[in-house]
PDB file of C-alpha atoms in Angstrom:
ATOM      1  CA  MET A 223      13.847 -21.472  11.507  1.00 68.00           C
ATOM      2  CA  SER A 224      13.503 -22.317   7.781  1.00 83.00           C
ATOM      3  CA  GLY A 225      14.243 -20.032   4.734  1.00 84.00           C
ATOM      4  CA  GLU A 226      10.410 -19.873   3.800  1.00 87.00           C
ATOM      5  CA  VAL A 227       9.368 -19.061   7.240  1.00 91.00           C
ATOM      6  CA  LEU A 228      12.087 -16.434   7.457  1.00 92.00           C
ATOM      7  CA  GLY A 229      11.227 -15.260   4.028  1.00 90.00           C
ATOM      8  CA  PHE A 230       7.398 -14.817   5.091  1.00 93.00           C
ATOM      9  CA  THR A 231       8.270 -13.306   8.348  1.00 94.00           C
ATOM     10  CA  ILE A 232       9.976 -10.481   6.538  1.00 96.00           C
ATOM     11  CA  TRP A 233       7.262 -10.003   3.992  1.00 95.00           C
ATOM     12  CA  ILE A 234       4.773  -9.680   6.575  1.00 97.00           C
ATOM     13  CA  ILE A 235       6.785  -7.430   8.673  1.00 97.00           C
ATOM     14  CA  VAL A 236       6.855  -4.906   5.476  1.00 97.00           C
ATOM     15  CA  GLY A 237       3.482  -5.356   4.989  1.00 97.00           C
ATOM     16  CA  PHE A 238       2.659  -4.123   8.296  1.00 97.00           C
ATOM     17  CA  GLY A 239       5.028  -1.518   7.808  1.00 96.00           C
ATOM     18  CA  ILE A 240       2.476  -0.354   5.245  1.00 96.00           C
ATOM     19  CA  MET A 241      -0.406  -1.010   7.078  1.00 97.00           C
ATOM     20  CA  LEU A 242       1.082   1.598   9.915  1.00 97.00           C
ATOM     21  CA  LEU A 243       1.861   4.290   7.484  1.00 94.00           C
ATOM     22  CA  GLY A 244      -1.721   4.011   6.221  1.00 95.00           C
ATOM     23  CA  ILE A 245      -2.742   4.538   9.991  1.00 96.00           C
ATOM     24  CA  ILE A 246      -0.699   7.549  10.757  1.00 95.00           C
ATOM     25  CA  ASP A 247      -2.080   8.982   7.227  1.00 93.00           C
ATOM     26  CA  ILE A 248      -5.618   8.652   8.869  1.00 95.00           C
ATOM     27  CA  PHE A 249      -4.606  10.845  11.806  1.00 95.00           C
ATOM     28  CA  SER A 250      -2.283  13.281  10.466  1.00 91.00           C
ATOM     29  CA  LYS A 251      -3.317  16.903  10.733  1.00 91.00           C
ATOM     30  CA  LYS A 252      -1.233  17.682   7.230  1.00 90.00           C
ATOM     31  CA  PRO A 253      -2.174  16.335   4.341  1.00 89.00           C
ATOM     32  CA  ALA A 254      -0.391  13.075   3.966  1.00 87.00           C
ATOM     33  CA  GLY A 255       2.208  12.497   0.982  1.00 84.00           C
ATOM     34  CA  PHE A 256       1.615  10.000  -1.551  1.00 85.00           C
ATOM     35  CA  TRP A 257       4.270  10.166  -3.996  1.00 81.00           C
ATOM     36  CA  ALA A 258       8.012  10.244  -2.951  1.00 78.00           C
ATOM     37  CA  ASN A 259       9.935  13.639  -2.384  1.00 72.00           C
ATOM     38  CA  SER A 260       6.668  15.666  -3.591  1.00 78.00           C
ATOM     39  CA  LYS A 261       4.494  17.549  -2.190  1.00 80.00           C
ATOM     40  CA  PRO A 262       0.946  17.256  -1.797  1.00 79.00           C
ATOM     41  CA  PHE A 263      -1.453  19.305  -3.761  1.00 83.00           C
ATOM     42  CA  GLU A 264      -3.627  21.616  -1.913  1.00 87.00           C
ATOM     43  CA  VAL A 265      -6.365  19.882  -0.389  1.00 88.00           C
ATOM     44  CA  LYS A 266     -10.085  20.915   0.346  1.00 90.00           C
ATOM     45  CA  ASP A 267     -10.691  18.520   3.051  1.00 90.00           C
ATOM     46  CA  VAL A 268      -7.847  17.326   4.811  1.00 91.00           C
ATOM     47  CA  LYS A 269      -9.337  15.065   7.053  1.00 93.00           C
ATOM     48  CA  GLY A 270     -11.099  13.056   4.387  1.00 93.00           C
ATOM     49  CA  TYR A 271      -8.256  13.174   2.026  1.00 92.00           C
ATOM     50  CA  ASN A 272      -6.003  11.504   4.687  1.00 93.00           C
ATOM     51  CA  ARG A 273      -8.635   8.845   5.678  1.00 95.00           C
ATOM     52  CA  ALA A 274      -9.042   7.952   1.820  1.00 95.00           C
ATOM     53  CA  THR A 275      -5.407   7.944   1.721  1.00 94.00           C
ATOM     54  CA  GLY A 276      -4.575   5.923   4.555  1.00 95.00           C
ATOM     55  CA  LEU A 277      -7.153   3.305   3.570  1.00 96.00           C
ATOM     56  CA  LEU A 278      -5.509   2.995   0.409  1.00 96.00           C
ATOM     57  CA  PHE A 279      -2.089   2.161   2.019  1.00 96.00           C
ATOM     58  CA  ILE A 280      -3.775  -0.289   4.538  1.00 97.00           C
ATOM     59  CA  ALA A 281      -5.668  -2.162   1.998  1.00 97.00           C
ATOM     60  CA  TYR A 282      -2.179  -2.013   0.034  1.00 97.00           C
ATOM     61  CA  GLY A 283      -0.671  -3.613   2.930  1.00 97.00           C
ATOM     62  CA  LEU A 284      -3.382  -6.439   3.493  1.00 97.00           C
ATOM     63  CA  VAL A 285      -3.483  -7.614  -0.469  1.00 97.00           C
ATOM     64  CA  PHE A 286       0.619  -7.425  -0.292  1.00 97.00           C
ATOM     65  CA  ASN A 287       0.523  -9.941   2.673  1.00 97.00           C
ATOM     66  CA  LEU A 288      -1.899 -12.220   1.203  1.00 96.00           C
ATOM     67  CA  LEU A 289       0.759 -12.194  -1.832  1.00 95.00           C
ATOM     68  CA  GLY A 290       3.496 -13.525  -0.263  1.00 94.00           C
ATOM     69  CA  LEU A 291       1.559 -16.665   0.821  1.00 92.00           C
ATOM     70  CA  PRO A 292       3.232 -18.375  -2.169  1.00 92.00           C
ATOM     71  CA  ILE A 293       6.805 -17.830  -0.053  1.00 90.00           C
ATOM     72  CA  LEU A 294       5.557 -20.680   2.331  1.00 89.00           C
ATOM     73  CA  MET A 295       5.279 -23.250  -0.417  1.00 88.00           C
ATOM     74  CA  GLY A 296       8.977 -23.920  -0.550  1.00 80.00           C
ATOM     75  CA  HIS A 297      11.755 -23.713  -2.718  1.00 76.00           C
ATOM     76  CA  ASN A 298      11.403 -23.711  -6.679  1.00 81.00           C
ATOM     77  CA  ASN A 299       7.824 -23.014  -6.166  1.00 84.00           C
ATOM     78  CA  PRO A 300       6.360 -21.787  -9.804  1.00 89.00           C
ATOM     79  CA  TYR A 301       3.381 -19.717  -7.749  1.00 89.00           C
ATOM     80  CA  ILE A 302       6.190 -17.161  -6.397  1.00 90.00           C
ATOM     81  CA  ILE A 303       5.742 -15.532  -9.912  1.00 92.00           C
ATOM     82  CA  LEU A 304       2.092 -14.769  -8.376  1.00 92.00           C
ATOM     83  CA  SER A 305       3.667 -12.876  -5.432  1.00 92.00           C
ATOM     84  CA  MET A 306       5.812 -10.908  -8.029  1.00 93.00           C
ATOM     85  CA  VAL A 307       3.391 -10.030 -10.657  1.00 96.00           C
ATOM     86  CA  GLY A 308       0.386  -9.627  -7.991  1.00 96.00           C
ATOM     87  CA  VAL A 309       2.698  -6.641  -6.341  1.00 96.00           C
ATOM     88  CA  MET A 310       3.308  -4.993  -9.346  1.00 97.00           C
ATOM     89  CA  PHE A 311      -0.239  -4.931 -10.657  1.00 97.00           C
ATOM     90  CA  GLU A 312      -1.343  -4.272  -7.145  1.00 97.00           C
ATOM     91  CA  THR A 313       1.287  -0.951  -6.876  1.00 96.00           C
ATOM     92  CA  ILE A 314      -0.218   0.031 -10.574  1.00 97.00           C
ATOM     93  CA  ALA A 315      -3.735  -0.189  -9.167  1.00 97.00           C
ATOM     94  CA  ILE A 316      -3.084   1.815  -6.186  1.00 96.00           C
ATOM     95  CA  MET A 317      -1.396   4.714  -8.429  1.00 95.00           C
ATOM     96  CA  VAL A 318      -4.266   4.718 -10.494  1.00 96.00           C
ATOM     97  CA  ILE A 319      -6.630   4.727  -7.850  1.00 96.00           C
ATOM     98  CA  TYR A 320      -4.999   7.555  -5.749  1.00 94.00           C
ATOM     99  CA  SER A 321      -4.441   9.713  -9.717  1.00 92.00           C
ATOM    100  CA  LEU A 322      -8.148   9.125 -10.798  1.00 95.00           C
ATOM    101  CA  VAL A 323     -10.158   9.053  -7.740  1.00 94.00           C
ATOM    102  CA  ILE A 324      -8.510  10.507  -4.582  1.00 93.00           C
ATOM    103  CA  THR A 325      -6.734  13.351  -6.322  1.00 92.00           C
ATOM    104  CA  LYS A 326     -10.044  14.170  -8.347  1.00 92.00           C
ATOM    105  CA  LYS A 327     -12.183  14.247  -5.299  1.00 93.00           C
ATOM    106  CA  TYR A 328     -10.094  16.130  -2.995  1.00 91.00           C
ATOM    107  CA  LYS A 329      -8.187  18.691  -5.012  1.00 89.00           C
ATOM    108  CA  LYS A 330      -8.977  22.145  -4.637  1.00 84.00           C
TER     109      LYS A 330
END
């Protein structure tokens, strides 16, 4: 197996892991945690909150997997910068969406 295929396979496994966390959040009975090492705030509608948070993680995983495509283009590929910068902006975007949209809608 070439290095590109191995790297892309690992990237895809991580992306599917993130999507799996989103699916687990959707079906969770307790409010899903978003920030590491912190308890979620008091939630008005646990089912709606978990669905919104889960869908956010699933969308993150899908975009993450798409951003990994430049890995398949070979060594010394300048497009790999798109993967690195894209994941950075994608991560900032989900933090903003969570903080400004989901928190505002579901916080007691």
